[in-house]
Amino acid sequence: MGILYVIATPIGNLEDLSPRALRILRDVSLIAAEDTRHTAKLLTHFDIHTPSTSYYEHNKLSKLDSILDQLTRGDVALVSDGGFPGISDPGYELIRAAIAHGVAVSPIPGASALLVALVASGLPTDSFVYLGFLPRKSSDRSRLLEENKGDARTLICFETPHRLIESLEDMQKVFGDRQIAVCREMTKLYEEIFRGLISAAITHFSQSEVRGEITLVIAGRSPEAQETWSEDRVRSALQQLINDGTERKEAAKDVAAQSGWERRAVYKIATEL
């Protein structure tokens, strides 16, 4: 039985590929790559001639059995387009299947876009939450942000250049004006790290076309931030005010100011009472 090597590859600077990773890429019988064309450039640069096969989101089910079969005859390396496989890609499913089949899994450390951004952000690193790629639709994105609004831990997510401004605006609406680090093109020639308030980030990145891969690191809720009430507490407070003769509109306004809820959401509940 072979070994499945999970190899972190450079996120930009090819010098970040470790000697150990190079040796294993040369020695394995097969490389399972997220994009064989992208990986071919890496292999060509280091004069590596190991056979490769594609393994990505849309062919993961059809390729899984053949890769597991290859592992019965030799070692296989799993790589992504950059960073650690298994982080926001289907790599974890191959890893899970290999473990279930009794295959040894050996991680080969290296670059990780989320960790590179986190340590460079200047925000707390002792506890953090990784949200993955933000949803494309603003409504879905806002819902995800709302779910994590009250978390005191640092938040990390990926975003594409053409949706950056929209996502920053959604964050400002949901989080308020928190500290953020926008990390762009990390380890590459045009590496940029913007640190400041979300509002300042919107202004900065609105001035020119944004390009490259982006990781966002957002400060968690501060201890001084207003506690957000539960829905039951909101309902109870509204009911008390309405019972005391306060009009629903005024009751909603008062409760919204105290509860951390948006006034429209509170008023909707008030109309149901």
GROMACS .gro file of C-alpha atoms in nm:
model
  273
    1MET     CA    1   0.000   0.000   0.000
    2GLY     CA    2   0.135   0.340  -0.099
    3ILE     CA    3   0.131   0.673   0.082
    4LEU     CA    4  -0.084   0.972  -0.011
    5TYR     CA    5   0.138   1.279   0.021
    6VAL     CA    6  -0.058   1.603   0.062
    7ILE     CA    7   0.188   1.861  -0.066
    8ALA     CA    8   0.160   2.237  -0.018
    9THR     CA    9   0.276   2.418  -0.331
   10PRO     CA   10   0.376   2.786  -0.370
   11ILE     CA   11   0.098   3.045  -0.374
   12GLY     CA   12   0.314   3.272  -0.588
   13ASN     CA   13   0.687   3.251  -0.526
   14LEU     CA   14   0.837   2.925  -0.657
   15GLU     CA   15   1.123   2.953  -0.408
   16ASP     CA   16   0.875   2.858  -0.136
   17LEU     CA   17   0.860   2.494  -0.253
   18SER     CA   18   1.063   2.292  -0.002
   19PRO     CA   19   1.344   2.048  -0.095
   20ARG     CA   20   1.140   1.770   0.066
   21ALA     CA   21   0.838   1.850  -0.150
   22LEU     CA   22   1.058   1.848  -0.462
   23ARG     CA   23   1.203   1.508  -0.374
   24ILE     CA   24   0.860   1.355  -0.317
   25LEU     CA   25   0.716   1.501  -0.638
   26ARG     CA   26   1.000   1.330  -0.825
   27ASP     CA   27   0.967   0.999  -0.640
   28VAL     CA   28   0.590   0.932  -0.639
   29SER     CA   29   0.426   0.724  -0.911
   30LEU     CA   30   0.150   0.978  -0.978
   31ILE     CA   31   0.058   1.340  -0.905
   32ALA     CA   32  -0.313   1.418  -0.858
   33ALA     CA   33  -0.347   1.786  -0.949
   34GLU     CA   34  -0.633   2.034  -0.924
   35ASP     CA   35  -0.531   2.167  -1.267
   36THR     CA   36  -0.272   1.966  -1.461
   37ARG     CA   37  -0.194   2.263  -1.687
   38HIS     CA   38  -0.113   2.483  -1.389
   39THR     CA   39   0.089   2.210  -1.218
   40ALA     CA   40   0.275   2.136  -1.543
   41LYS     CA   41   0.434   2.481  -1.523
   42LEU     CA   42   0.559   2.405  -1.172
   43LEU     CA   43   0.692   2.062  -1.273
   44THR     CA   44   0.861   2.200  -1.584
   45HIS     CA   45   1.032   2.473  -1.382
   46PHE     CA   46   1.187   2.211  -1.153
   47ASP     CA   47   1.247   1.955  -1.432
   48ILE     CA   48   1.010   1.698  -1.280
   49HIS     CA   49   0.866   1.436  -1.517
   50THR     CA   50   0.627   1.243  -1.289
   51PRO     CA   51   0.294   1.152  -1.458
   52SER     CA   52  -0.004   1.358  -1.344
   53THR     CA   53  -0.382   1.329  -1.353
   54SER     CA   54  -0.651   1.587  -1.289
   55TYR     CA   55  -0.855   1.578  -0.971
   56TYR     CA   56  -1.090   1.871  -0.922
   57GLU     CA   57  -1.446   1.959  -0.821
   58HIS     CA   58  -1.620   1.841  -1.139
   59ASN     CA   59  -1.441   1.507  -1.186
   60LYS     CA   60  -1.370   1.408  -0.826
   61LEU     CA   61  -1.621   1.123  -0.820
   62SER     CA   62  -1.506   0.967  -1.147
   63LYS     CA   63  -1.136   0.996  -1.056
   64LEU     CA   64  -1.154   0.883  -0.694
   65ASP     CA   65  -1.147   0.507  -0.756
   66SER     CA   66  -0.860   0.521  -1.005
   67ILE     CA   67  -0.644   0.724  -0.766
   68LEU     CA   68  -0.723   0.488  -0.479
   69ASP     CA   69  -0.631   0.198  -0.708
   70GLN     CA   70  -0.300   0.367  -0.789
   71LEU     CA   71  -0.233   0.395  -0.415
   72THR     CA   72  -0.244   0.016  -0.388
   73ARG     CA   73   0.058   0.005  -0.621
   74GLY     CA   74   0.259   0.311  -0.521
   75ASP     CA   75   0.278   0.656  -0.367
   76VAL     CA   76   0.063   0.944  -0.491
   77ALA     CA   77   0.109   1.319  -0.439
   78LEU     CA   78  -0.196   1.545  -0.409
   79VAL     CA   79  -0.144   1.911  -0.506
   80SER     CA   80  -0.366   2.213  -0.563
   81ASP     CA   81  -0.305   2.520  -0.780
   82GLY     CA   82  -0.139   2.683  -0.481
   83GLY     CA   83  -0.125   2.636  -0.106
   84PHE     CA   84  -0.238   2.332   0.089
   85PRO     CA   85  -0.472   2.082  -0.083
   86GLY     CA   86  -0.795   2.023   0.103
   87ILE     CA   87  -0.850   2.389   0.189
   88SER     CA   88  -1.153   2.504  -0.015
   89ASP     CA   89  -1.102   2.234  -0.279
   90PRO     CA   90  -1.210   1.867  -0.315
   91GLY     CA   91  -0.878   1.740  -0.182
   92TYR     CA   92  -1.027   1.660   0.157
   93GLU     CA   93  -1.259   1.404  -0.003
   94LEU     CA   94  -0.966   1.211  -0.148
   95ILE     CA   95  -0.788   1.235   0.187
   96ARG     CA   96  -1.095   1.106   0.369
   97ALA     CA   97  -1.139   0.820   0.121
   98ALA     CA   98  -0.771   0.725   0.149
   99ILE     CA   99  -0.796   0.709   0.528
  100ALA     CA  100  -1.110   0.495   0.501
  101HIS     CA  101  -0.918   0.251   0.278
  102GLY     CA  102  -0.630   0.224   0.522
  103VAL     CA  103  -0.391   0.441   0.322
  104ALA     CA  104  -0.131   0.640   0.514
  105VAL     CA  105  -0.167   1.017   0.461
  106SER     CA  106   0.143   1.234   0.503
  107PRO     CA  107   0.118   1.616   0.485
  108ILE     CA  108   0.418   1.803   0.343
  109PRO     CA  109   0.407   2.157   0.489
  110GLY     CA  110   0.441   2.476   0.293
  111ALA     CA  111   0.255   2.791   0.197
  112SER     CA  112  -0.110   2.846   0.289
  113ALA     CA  113  -0.281   3.162   0.166
  114LEU     CA  114  -0.504   3.195   0.471
  115LEU     CA  115  -0.217   3.158   0.721
  116VAL     CA  116   0.015   3.386   0.525
  117ALA     CA  117  -0.253   3.656   0.530
  118LEU     CA  118  -0.338   3.599   0.896
  119VAL     CA  119   0.016   3.638   1.028
  120ALA     CA  120   0.074   3.948   0.813
  121SER     CA  121  -0.257   4.114   0.905
  122GLY     CA  122  -0.161   4.239   1.249
  123LEU     CA  123  -0.492   4.109   1.385
  124PRO     CA  124  -0.517   3.852   1.668
  125THR     CA  125  -0.390   3.509   1.563
  126ASP     CA  126  -0.464   3.309   1.878
  127SER     CA  127  -0.812   3.212   1.758
  128PHE     CA  128  -0.968   3.250   1.414
  129VAL     CA  129  -1.249   3.127   1.187
  130TYR     CA  130  -1.199   3.040   0.820
  131LEU     CA  131  -1.510   3.109   0.611
  132GLY     CA  132  -1.376   2.986   0.276
  133PHE     CA  133  -1.478   3.164  -0.044
  134LEU     CA  134  -1.755   3.416   0.015
  135PRO     CA  135  -2.085   3.342  -0.166
  136ARG     CA  136  -2.139   3.514  -0.500
  137LYS     CA  137  -2.483   3.659  -0.422
  138SER     CA  138  -2.503   3.953  -0.185
  139SER     CA  139  -2.800   3.801   0.000
  140ASP     CA  140  -2.613   3.474   0.064
  141ARG     CA  141  -2.298   3.664   0.153
  142SER     CA  142  -2.479   3.887   0.401
  143ARG     CA  143  -2.644   3.585   0.559
  144LEU     CA  144  -2.304   3.421   0.616
  145LEU     CA  145  -2.164   3.743   0.761
  146GLU     CA  146  -2.465   3.781   0.992
  147GLU     CA  147  -2.407   3.427   1.122
  148ASN     CA  148  -2.053   3.526   1.221
  149LYS     CA  149  -2.122   3.885   1.330
  150GLY     CA  150  -2.107   3.808   1.700
  151ASP     CA  151  -1.789   3.599   1.689
  152ALA     CA  152  -1.497   3.756   1.875
  153ARG     CA  153  -1.245   3.552   1.678
  154THR     CA  154  -1.060   3.687   1.374
  155LEU     CA  155  -1.241   3.601   1.049
  156ILE     CA  156  -1.063   3.491   0.729
  157CYS     CA  157  -1.211   3.445   0.383
  158PHE     CA  158  -1.122   3.444   0.013
  159GLU     CA  159  -1.274   3.676  -0.246
  160THR     CA  160  -1.232   3.746  -0.616
  161PRO     CA  161  -1.114   4.088  -0.742
  162HIS     CA  162  -1.437   4.176  -0.925
  163ARG     CA  163  -1.651   4.119  -0.614
  164LEU     CA  164  -1.416   4.279  -0.362
  165ILE     CA  165  -1.593   4.615  -0.332
  166GLU     CA  166  -1.939   4.455  -0.308
  167SER     CA  167  -1.818   4.222  -0.033
  168LEU     CA  168  -1.652   4.504   0.159
  169GLU     CA  169  -1.975   4.704   0.140
  170ASP     CA  170  -2.172   4.406   0.270
  171MET     CA  171  -1.923   4.368   0.554
  172GLN     CA  172  -1.958   4.733   0.650
  173LYS     CA  173  -2.337   4.699   0.660
  174VAL     CA  174  -2.325   4.384   0.874
  175PHE     CA  175  -2.017   4.437   1.091
  176GLY     CA  176  -1.992   4.814   1.105
  177ASP     CA  177  -1.653   4.975   1.045
  178ARG     CA  178  -1.417   4.708   1.177
  179GLN     CA  179  -1.044   4.671   1.121
  180ILE     CA  180  -0.955   4.464   0.815
  181ALA     CA  181  -0.650   4.347   0.625
  182VAL     CA  182  -0.693   4.301   0.251
  183CYS     CA  183  -0.406   4.080   0.137
  184ARG     CA  184  -0.354   4.072  -0.238
  185GLU     CA  185  -0.108   3.873  -0.450
  186MET     CA  186   0.077   3.741  -0.146
  187THR     CA  187   0.439   3.631  -0.207
  188LYS     CA  188   0.418   3.764  -0.563
  189LEU     CA  189   0.586   4.063  -0.729
  190TYR     CA  190   0.295   4.302  -0.666
  191GLU     CA  191   0.214   4.186  -0.313
  192GLU     CA  192  -0.009   4.435  -0.130
  193ILE     CA  193  -0.144   4.439   0.223
  194PHE     CA  194  -0.398   4.706   0.308
  195ARG     CA  195  -0.462   4.748   0.681
  196GLY     CA  196  -0.730   4.980   0.815
  197LEU     CA  197  -1.103   5.024   0.856
  198ILE     CA  198  -1.344   4.862   0.613
  199SER     CA  199  -1.460   5.206   0.496
  200ALA     CA  200  -1.101   5.303   0.416
  201ALA     CA  201  -1.051   4.976   0.227
  202ILE     CA  202  -1.356   5.054   0.012
  203THR     CA  203  -1.213   5.396  -0.073
  204HIS     CA  204  -0.866   5.257  -0.144
  205PHE     CA  205  -0.972   4.975  -0.375
  206SER     CA  206  -1.234   5.184  -0.555
  207GLN     CA  207  -0.962   5.404  -0.704
  208SER     CA  208  -0.838   5.151  -0.962
  209GLU     CA  209  -0.909   4.807  -1.105
  210VAL     CA  210  -0.838   4.532  -0.854
  211ARG     CA  211  -0.646   4.228  -0.974
  212GLY     CA  212  -0.499   3.913  -0.828
  213GLU     CA  213  -0.588   3.665  -0.557
  214ILE     CA  214  -0.731   3.817  -0.240
  215THR     CA  215  -0.754   3.703   0.121
  216LEU     CA  216  -0.955   3.911   0.368
  217VAL     CA  217  -0.874   3.909   0.740
  218ILE     CA  218  -1.141   4.081   0.951
  219ALA     CA  219  -1.131   4.170   1.319
  220GLY     CA  220  -1.376   3.981   1.536
  221ARG     CA  221  -1.641   4.148   1.748
  222SER     CA  222  -1.479   4.365   2.013
  223PRO     CA  223  -1.561   4.296   2.380
  224GLU     CA  224  -1.714   4.643   2.400
  225ALA     CA  225  -1.950   4.576   2.109
  226GLN     CA  226  -2.319   4.572   2.184
  227GLU     CA  227  -2.464   4.235   2.274
  228THR     CA  228  -2.709   4.109   2.014
  229TRP     CA  229  -3.035   3.992   2.168
  230SER     CA  230  -3.195   3.659   2.089
  231GLU     CA  231  -3.523   3.661   1.896
  232ASP     CA  232  -3.712   3.551   2.207
  233ARG     CA  233  -3.575   3.848   2.399
  234VAL     CA  234  -3.670   4.085   2.116
  235ARG     CA  235  -4.024   3.946   2.108
  236SER     CA  236  -4.058   3.973   2.484
  237ALA     CA  237  -3.943   4.336   2.489
  238LEU     CA  238  -4.174   4.427   2.202
  239GLN     CA  239  -4.470   4.257   2.367
  240GLN     CA  240  -4.407   4.446   2.690
  241LEU     CA  241  -4.395   4.784   2.514
  242ILE     CA  242  -4.704   4.709   2.305
  243ASN     CA  243  -4.893   4.595   2.615
  244ASP     CA  244  -4.796   4.925   2.778
  245GLY     CA  245  -4.960   5.114   2.492
  246THR     CA  246  -4.657   5.195   2.276
  247GLU     CA  247  -4.727   5.197   1.902
  248ARG     CA  248  -4.560   4.916   1.711
  249LYS     CA  249  -4.342   5.149   1.505
  250GLU     CA  250  -4.207   5.324   1.814
  251ALA     CA  251  -4.166   4.995   1.999
  252ALA     CA  252  -3.963   4.856   1.710
  253LYS     CA  253  -3.744   5.167   1.706
  254ASP     CA  254  -3.674   5.143   2.080
  255VAL     CA  255  -3.600   4.770   2.077
  256ALA     CA  256  -3.376   4.798   1.769
  257ALA     CA  257  -3.165   5.061   1.944
  258GLN     CA  258  -3.108   4.830   2.242
  259SER     CA  259  -3.092   4.488   2.079
  260GLY     CA  260  -2.838   4.516   1.798
  261TRP     CA  261  -3.108   4.418   1.548
  262GLU     CA  262  -3.198   4.611   1.233
  263ARG     CA  263  -3.514   4.817   1.277
  264ARG     CA  264  -3.690   4.655   0.981
  265ALA     CA  265  -3.638   4.306   1.124
  266VAL     CA  266  -3.768   4.418   1.463
  267TYR     CA  267  -4.070   4.589   1.307
  268LYS     CA  268  -4.153   4.273   1.114
  269ILE     CA  269  -4.165   4.082   1.442
  270ALA     CA  270  -4.375   4.359   1.597
  271THR     CA  271  -4.637   4.326   1.323
  272GLU     CA  272  -4.668   3.956   1.404
  273LEU     CA  273  -4.754   4.018   1.770
   0.00000   0.00000   0.00000
